[in-house]
mmCIF file of C-alpha atoms in Angstrom:
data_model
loop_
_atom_site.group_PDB
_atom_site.id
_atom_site.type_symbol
_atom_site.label_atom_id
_atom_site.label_comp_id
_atom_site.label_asym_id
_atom_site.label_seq_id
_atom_site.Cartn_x
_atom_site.Cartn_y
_atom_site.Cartn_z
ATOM 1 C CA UNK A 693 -32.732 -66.963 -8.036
ATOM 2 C CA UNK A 694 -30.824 -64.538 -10.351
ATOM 3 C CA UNK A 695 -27.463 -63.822 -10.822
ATOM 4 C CA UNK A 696 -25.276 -61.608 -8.343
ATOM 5 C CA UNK A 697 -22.188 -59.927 -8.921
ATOM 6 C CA UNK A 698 -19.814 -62.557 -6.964
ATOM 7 C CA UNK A 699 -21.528 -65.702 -7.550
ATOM 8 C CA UNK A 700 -25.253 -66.769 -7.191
ATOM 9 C CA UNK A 701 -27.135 -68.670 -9.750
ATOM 10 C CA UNK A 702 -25.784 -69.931 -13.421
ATOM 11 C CA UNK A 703 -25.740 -68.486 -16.747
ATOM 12 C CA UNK A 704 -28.949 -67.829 -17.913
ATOM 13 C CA UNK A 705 -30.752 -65.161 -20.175
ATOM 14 C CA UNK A 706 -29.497 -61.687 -20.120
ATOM 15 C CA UNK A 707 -31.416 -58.562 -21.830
ATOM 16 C CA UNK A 708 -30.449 -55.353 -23.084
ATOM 17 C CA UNK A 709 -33.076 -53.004 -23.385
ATOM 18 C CA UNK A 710 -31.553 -50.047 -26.304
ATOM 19 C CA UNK A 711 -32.890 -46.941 -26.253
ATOM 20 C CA UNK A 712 -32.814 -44.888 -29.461
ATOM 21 C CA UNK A 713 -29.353 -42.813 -29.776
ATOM 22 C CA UNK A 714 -27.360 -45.637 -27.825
ATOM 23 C CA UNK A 715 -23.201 -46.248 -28.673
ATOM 24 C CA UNK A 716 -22.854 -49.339 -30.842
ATOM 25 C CA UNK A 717 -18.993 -49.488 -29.564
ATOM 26 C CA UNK A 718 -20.785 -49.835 -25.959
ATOM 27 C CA UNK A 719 -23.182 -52.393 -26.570
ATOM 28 C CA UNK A 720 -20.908 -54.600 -28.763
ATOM 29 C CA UNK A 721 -18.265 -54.033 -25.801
ATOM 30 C CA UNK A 722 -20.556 -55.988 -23.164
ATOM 31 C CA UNK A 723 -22.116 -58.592 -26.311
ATOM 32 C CA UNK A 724 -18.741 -59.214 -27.674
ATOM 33 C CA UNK A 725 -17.801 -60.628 -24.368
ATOM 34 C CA UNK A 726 -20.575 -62.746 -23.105
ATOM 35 C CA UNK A 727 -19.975 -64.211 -27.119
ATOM 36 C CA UNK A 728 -16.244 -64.612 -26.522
ATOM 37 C CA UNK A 729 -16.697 -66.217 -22.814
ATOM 38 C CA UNK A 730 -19.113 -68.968 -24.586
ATOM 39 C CA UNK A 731 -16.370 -70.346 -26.766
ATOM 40 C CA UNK A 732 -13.686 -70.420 -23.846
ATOM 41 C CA UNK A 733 -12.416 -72.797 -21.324
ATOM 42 C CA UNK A 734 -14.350 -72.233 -18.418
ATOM 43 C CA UNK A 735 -16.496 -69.500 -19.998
ATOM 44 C CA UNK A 736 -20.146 -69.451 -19.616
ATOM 45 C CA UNK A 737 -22.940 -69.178 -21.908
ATOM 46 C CA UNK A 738 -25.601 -66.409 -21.932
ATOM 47 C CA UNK A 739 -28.275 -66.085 -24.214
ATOM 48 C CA UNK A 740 -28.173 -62.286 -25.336
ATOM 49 C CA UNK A 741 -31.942 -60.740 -26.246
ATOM 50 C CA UNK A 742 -31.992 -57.126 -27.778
ATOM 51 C CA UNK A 743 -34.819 -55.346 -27.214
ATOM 52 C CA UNK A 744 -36.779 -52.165 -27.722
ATOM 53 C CA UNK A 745 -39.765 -50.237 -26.164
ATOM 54 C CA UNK A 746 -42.238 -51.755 -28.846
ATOM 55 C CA UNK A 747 -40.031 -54.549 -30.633
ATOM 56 C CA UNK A 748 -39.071 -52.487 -33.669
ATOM 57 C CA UNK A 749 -35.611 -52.109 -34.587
ATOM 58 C CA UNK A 750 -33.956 -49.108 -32.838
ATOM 59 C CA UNK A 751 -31.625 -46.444 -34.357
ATOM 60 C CA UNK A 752 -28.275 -46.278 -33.047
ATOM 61 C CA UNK A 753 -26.300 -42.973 -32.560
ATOM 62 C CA UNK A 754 -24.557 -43.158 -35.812
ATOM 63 C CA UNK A 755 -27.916 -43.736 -37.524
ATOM 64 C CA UNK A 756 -27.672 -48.067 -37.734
ATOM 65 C CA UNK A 757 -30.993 -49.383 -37.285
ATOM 66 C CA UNK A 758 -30.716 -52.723 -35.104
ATOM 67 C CA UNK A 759 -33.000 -55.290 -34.857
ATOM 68 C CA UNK A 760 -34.173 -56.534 -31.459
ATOM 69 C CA UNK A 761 -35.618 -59.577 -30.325
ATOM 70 C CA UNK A 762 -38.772 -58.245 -29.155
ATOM 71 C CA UNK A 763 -40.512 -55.598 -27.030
ATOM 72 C CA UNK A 764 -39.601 -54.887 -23.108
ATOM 73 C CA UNK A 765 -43.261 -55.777 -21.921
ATOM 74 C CA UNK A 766 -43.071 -59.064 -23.507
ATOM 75 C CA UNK A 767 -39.317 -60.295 -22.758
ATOM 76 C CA UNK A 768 -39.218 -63.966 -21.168
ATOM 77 C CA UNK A 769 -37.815 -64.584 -17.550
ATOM 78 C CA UNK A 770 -34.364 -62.825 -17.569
ATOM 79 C CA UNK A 771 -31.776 -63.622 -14.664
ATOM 80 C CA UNK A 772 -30.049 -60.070 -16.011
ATOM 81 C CA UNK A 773 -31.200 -56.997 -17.905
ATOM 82 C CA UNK A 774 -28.892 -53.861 -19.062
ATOM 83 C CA UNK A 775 -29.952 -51.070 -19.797
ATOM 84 C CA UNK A 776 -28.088 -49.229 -23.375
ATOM 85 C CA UNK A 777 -28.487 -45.554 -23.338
ATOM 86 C CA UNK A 778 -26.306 -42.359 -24.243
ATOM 87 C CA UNK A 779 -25.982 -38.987 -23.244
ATOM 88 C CA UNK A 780 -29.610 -37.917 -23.345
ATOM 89 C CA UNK A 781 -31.216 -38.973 -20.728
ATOM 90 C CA UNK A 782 -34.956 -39.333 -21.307
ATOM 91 C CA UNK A 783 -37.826 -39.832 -18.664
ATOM 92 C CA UNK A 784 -38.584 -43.576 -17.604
ATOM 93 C CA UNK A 785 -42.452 -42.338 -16.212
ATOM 94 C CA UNK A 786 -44.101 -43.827 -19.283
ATOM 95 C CA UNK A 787 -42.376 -46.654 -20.446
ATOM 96 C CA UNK A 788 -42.950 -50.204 -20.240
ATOM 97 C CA UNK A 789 -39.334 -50.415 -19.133
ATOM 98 C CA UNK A 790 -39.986 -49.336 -15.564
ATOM 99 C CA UNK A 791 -42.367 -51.870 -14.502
ATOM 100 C CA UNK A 792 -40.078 -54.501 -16.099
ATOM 101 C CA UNK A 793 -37.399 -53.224 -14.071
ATOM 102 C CA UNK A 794 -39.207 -53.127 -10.628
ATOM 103 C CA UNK A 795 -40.550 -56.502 -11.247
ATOM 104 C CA UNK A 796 -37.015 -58.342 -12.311
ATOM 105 C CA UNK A 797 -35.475 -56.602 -9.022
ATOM 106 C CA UNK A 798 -37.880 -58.053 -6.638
ATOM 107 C CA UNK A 799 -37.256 -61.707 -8.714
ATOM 108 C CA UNK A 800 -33.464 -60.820 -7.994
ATOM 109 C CA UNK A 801 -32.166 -60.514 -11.315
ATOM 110 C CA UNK A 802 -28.946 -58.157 -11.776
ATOM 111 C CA UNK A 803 -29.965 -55.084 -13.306
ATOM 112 C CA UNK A 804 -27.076 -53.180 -15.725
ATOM 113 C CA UNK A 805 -26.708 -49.151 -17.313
ATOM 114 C CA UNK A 806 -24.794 -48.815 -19.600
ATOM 115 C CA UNK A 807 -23.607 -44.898 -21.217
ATOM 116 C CA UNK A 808 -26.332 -43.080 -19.302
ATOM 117 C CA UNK A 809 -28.639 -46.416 -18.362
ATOM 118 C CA UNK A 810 -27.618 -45.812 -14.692
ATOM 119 C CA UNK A 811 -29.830 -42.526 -14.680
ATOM 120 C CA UNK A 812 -32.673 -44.524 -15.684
ATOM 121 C CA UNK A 813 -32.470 -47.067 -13.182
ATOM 122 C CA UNK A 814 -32.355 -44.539 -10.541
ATOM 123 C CA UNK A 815 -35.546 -43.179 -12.024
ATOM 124 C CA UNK A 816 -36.706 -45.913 -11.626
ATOM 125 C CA UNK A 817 -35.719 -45.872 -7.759
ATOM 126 C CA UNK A 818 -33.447 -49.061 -7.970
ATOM 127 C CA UNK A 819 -29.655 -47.197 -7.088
ATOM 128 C CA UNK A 820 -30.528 -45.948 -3.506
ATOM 129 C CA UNK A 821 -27.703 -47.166 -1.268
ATOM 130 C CA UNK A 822 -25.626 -48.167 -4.453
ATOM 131 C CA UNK A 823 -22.733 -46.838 -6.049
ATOM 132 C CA UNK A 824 -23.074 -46.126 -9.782
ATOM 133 C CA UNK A 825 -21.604 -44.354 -12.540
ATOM 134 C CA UNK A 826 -22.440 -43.102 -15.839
ATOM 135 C CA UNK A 827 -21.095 -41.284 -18.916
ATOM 136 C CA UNK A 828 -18.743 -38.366 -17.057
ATOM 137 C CA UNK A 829 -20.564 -35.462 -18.287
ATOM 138 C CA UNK A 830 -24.435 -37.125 -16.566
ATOM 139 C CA UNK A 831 -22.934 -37.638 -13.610
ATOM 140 C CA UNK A 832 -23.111 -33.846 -11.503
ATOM 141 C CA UNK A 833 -26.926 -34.178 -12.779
ATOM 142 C CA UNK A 834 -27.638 -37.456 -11.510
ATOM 143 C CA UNK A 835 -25.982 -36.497 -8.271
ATOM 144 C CA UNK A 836 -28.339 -33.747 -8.258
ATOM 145 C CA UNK A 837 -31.158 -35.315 -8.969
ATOM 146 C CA UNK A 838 -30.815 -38.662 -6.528
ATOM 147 C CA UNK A 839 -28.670 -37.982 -3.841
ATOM 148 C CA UNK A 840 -29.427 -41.346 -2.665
ATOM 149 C CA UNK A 841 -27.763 -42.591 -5.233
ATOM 150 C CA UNK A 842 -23.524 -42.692 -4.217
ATOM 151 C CA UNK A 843 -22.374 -41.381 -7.627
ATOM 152 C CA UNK A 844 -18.923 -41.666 -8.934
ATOM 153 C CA UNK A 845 -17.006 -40.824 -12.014
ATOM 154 C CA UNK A 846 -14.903 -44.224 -12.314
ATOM 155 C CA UNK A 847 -15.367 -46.433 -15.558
ATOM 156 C CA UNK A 848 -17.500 -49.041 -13.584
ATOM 157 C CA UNK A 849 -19.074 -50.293 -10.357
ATOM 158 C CA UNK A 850 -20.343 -53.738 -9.780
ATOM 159 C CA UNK A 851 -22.440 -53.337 -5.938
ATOM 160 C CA UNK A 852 -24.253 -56.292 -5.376
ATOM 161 C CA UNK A 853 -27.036 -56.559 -8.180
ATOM 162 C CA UNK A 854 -26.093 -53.462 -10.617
ATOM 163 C CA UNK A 855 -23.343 -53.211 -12.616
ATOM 164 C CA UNK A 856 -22.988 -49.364 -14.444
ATOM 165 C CA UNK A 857 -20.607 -48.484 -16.707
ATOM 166 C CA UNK A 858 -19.562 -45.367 -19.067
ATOM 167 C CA UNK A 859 -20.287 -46.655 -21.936
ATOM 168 C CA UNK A 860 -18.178 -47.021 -25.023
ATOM 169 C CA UNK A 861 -14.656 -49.015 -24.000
ATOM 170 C CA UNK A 862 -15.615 -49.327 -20.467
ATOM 171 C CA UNK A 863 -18.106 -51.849 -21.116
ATOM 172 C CA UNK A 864 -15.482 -54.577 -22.643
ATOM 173 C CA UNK A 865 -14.092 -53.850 -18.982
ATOM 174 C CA UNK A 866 -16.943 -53.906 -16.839
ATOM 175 C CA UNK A 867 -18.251 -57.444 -18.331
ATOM 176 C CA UNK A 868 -15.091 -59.165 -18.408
ATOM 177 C CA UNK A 869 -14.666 -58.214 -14.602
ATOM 178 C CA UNK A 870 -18.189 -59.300 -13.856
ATOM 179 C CA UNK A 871 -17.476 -62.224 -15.328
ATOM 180 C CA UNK A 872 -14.085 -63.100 -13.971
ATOM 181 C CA UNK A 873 -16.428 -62.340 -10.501
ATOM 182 C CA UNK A 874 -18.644 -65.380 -11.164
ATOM 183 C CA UNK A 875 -16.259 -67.229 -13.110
ATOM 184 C CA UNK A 876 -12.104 -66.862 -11.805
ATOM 185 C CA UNK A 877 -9.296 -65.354 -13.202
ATOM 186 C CA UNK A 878 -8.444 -67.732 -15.366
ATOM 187 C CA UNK A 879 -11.642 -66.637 -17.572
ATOM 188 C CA UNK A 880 -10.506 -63.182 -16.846
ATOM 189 C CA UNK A 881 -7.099 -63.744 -18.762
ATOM 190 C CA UNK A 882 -8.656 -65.983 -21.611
ATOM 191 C CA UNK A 883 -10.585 -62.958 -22.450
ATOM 192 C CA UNK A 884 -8.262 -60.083 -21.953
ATOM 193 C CA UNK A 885 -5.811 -62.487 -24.654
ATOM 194 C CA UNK A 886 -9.002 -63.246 -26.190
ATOM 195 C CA UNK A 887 -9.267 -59.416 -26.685
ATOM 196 C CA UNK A 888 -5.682 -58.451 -27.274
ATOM 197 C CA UNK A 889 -5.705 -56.086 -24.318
ATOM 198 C CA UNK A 890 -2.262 -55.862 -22.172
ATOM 199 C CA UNK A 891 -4.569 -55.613 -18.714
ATOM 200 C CA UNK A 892 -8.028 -55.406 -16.722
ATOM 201 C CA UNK A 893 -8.671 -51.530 -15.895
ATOM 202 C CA UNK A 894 -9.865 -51.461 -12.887
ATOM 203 C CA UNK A 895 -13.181 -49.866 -11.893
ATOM 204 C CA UNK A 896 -12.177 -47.796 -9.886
ATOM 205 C CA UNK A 897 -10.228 -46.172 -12.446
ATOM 206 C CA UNK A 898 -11.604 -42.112 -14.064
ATOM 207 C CA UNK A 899 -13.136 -42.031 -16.919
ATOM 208 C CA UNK A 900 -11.196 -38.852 -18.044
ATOM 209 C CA UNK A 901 -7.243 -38.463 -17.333
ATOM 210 C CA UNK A 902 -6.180 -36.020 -14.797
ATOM 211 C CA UNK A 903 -6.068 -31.987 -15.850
ATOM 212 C CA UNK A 904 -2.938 -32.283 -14.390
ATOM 213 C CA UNK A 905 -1.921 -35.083 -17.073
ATOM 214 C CA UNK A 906 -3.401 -32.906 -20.261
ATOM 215 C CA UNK A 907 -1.689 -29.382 -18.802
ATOM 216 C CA UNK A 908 1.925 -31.206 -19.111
ATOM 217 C CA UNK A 909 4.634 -30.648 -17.344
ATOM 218 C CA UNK A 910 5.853 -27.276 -17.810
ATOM 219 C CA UNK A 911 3.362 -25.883 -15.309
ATOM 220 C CA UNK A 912 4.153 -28.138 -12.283
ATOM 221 C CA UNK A 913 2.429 -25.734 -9.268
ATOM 222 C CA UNK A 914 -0.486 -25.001 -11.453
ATOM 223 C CA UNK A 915 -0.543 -29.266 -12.037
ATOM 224 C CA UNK A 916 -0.588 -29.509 -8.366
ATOM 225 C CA UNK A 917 -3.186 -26.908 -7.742
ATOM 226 C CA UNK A 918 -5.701 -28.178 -10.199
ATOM 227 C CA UNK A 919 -4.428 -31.895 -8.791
ATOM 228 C CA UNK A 920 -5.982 -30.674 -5.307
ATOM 229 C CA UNK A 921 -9.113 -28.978 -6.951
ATOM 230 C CA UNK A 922 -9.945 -32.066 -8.663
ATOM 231 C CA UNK A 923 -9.283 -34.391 -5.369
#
């Protein structure tokens, strides 16, 4: 059986599939700490594959090729796969990432977006009844688009088998919560020291601050009134 959000099965193996254009900062966030949680107390360790459409080494938004560690159509059992994406979001019809993903969520694995990966996996038809977020700007289209799919604009959601996230920062926070999920707190504040971060933001936290926050506060009734659109 795979792993679940709150408990479930051990560490295992755990793939990210990168698709070209992805955020470095967001797949180092959620690599960084499965690294960091093998070398602590109570940590657990996952063995981290990279991989790519058809095993060649993918280019990164900033124009970094990175090697993988194979192809999507021939990754061994995973108990976990993530998909890396960015703001383009391209079409999943023809890729030997779909199949993959249908197959891993009837074997129970948790399935991960990261950026824009949540669009994907709703391509994919794998978010109906789930909550899920992506990178602010995707997410009116991908309410659009699957209305089956409960969208929201916070940095992360972890419901049930899929964990999403906004990509860049977010992901640091989205895995150490996961983890802290399977694992306890106490793994939860060896990483956040681990880290150097003051706290855990929570999920349910916006990606963007308030435009009441960035309009200051000289304008306090038009603050309220954009307070209320927003809401």
């Amino acid at each position: 059986a795979g792993p679940n959000a709150t408990g479930g099965a051990g560490p295992g193996r755990i793939g990210f599939a990168l698709l070209p254009g992805f955020s470095l900062l967001s797949l180092a966030g959620a690599t960084d700490v499965l690294a960091a949680a093998a070398e602590l107390p109570g940590g657990a360790t996952w063995q981290v594959l990279r991989l790519s459409a058809d095993g060649a080494p993918v280019a990164a938004q900033c124009g970094t090729p990175v090697a993988v560690d194979g192809a999507v159509a021939a990754a061994p059992p995973l108990q976990a796969l993530v998909v890396v994406s960015d703001r383009a979001v391209p079409p999943l019809l023809h890729t030997p990432l779909r199949p993959l993903l249908q197959r891993l969520d009837a074997e129970g694995a948790l399935l991960g977006g990261i950026g824009t990966g949540a669009a994907l996996l709703a391509q994919a038809g794998l978010l109906a009844g789930h909550r899920a977020t992506l990178h602010w700007a995707e997410a009116p289209s991908l309410a659009e688009a699957h209305p089956e799919v409960v969208v929201s604009s916070h940095l992360y959601e972890i419901d049930r088998r899929r964990l999403t996230c906004a990509g860049g920062s977010a992901s640091l926070d989205a895995f150490i919560a996961w983890l802290g999920q399977r694992h306890g707190e106490r793994l939860v504040q060896a990483l956040l020291a681990h880290f150097g971060l003051e706290r855990l933001r929570e999920g349910s936290e916006p990606q963007r601050s308030p435009m009441s926050g960035r309009i200051g506060g000289g304008a306090p009734k038009l603050a309220e009134a954009v307070a209320l659109m927003e809401a």
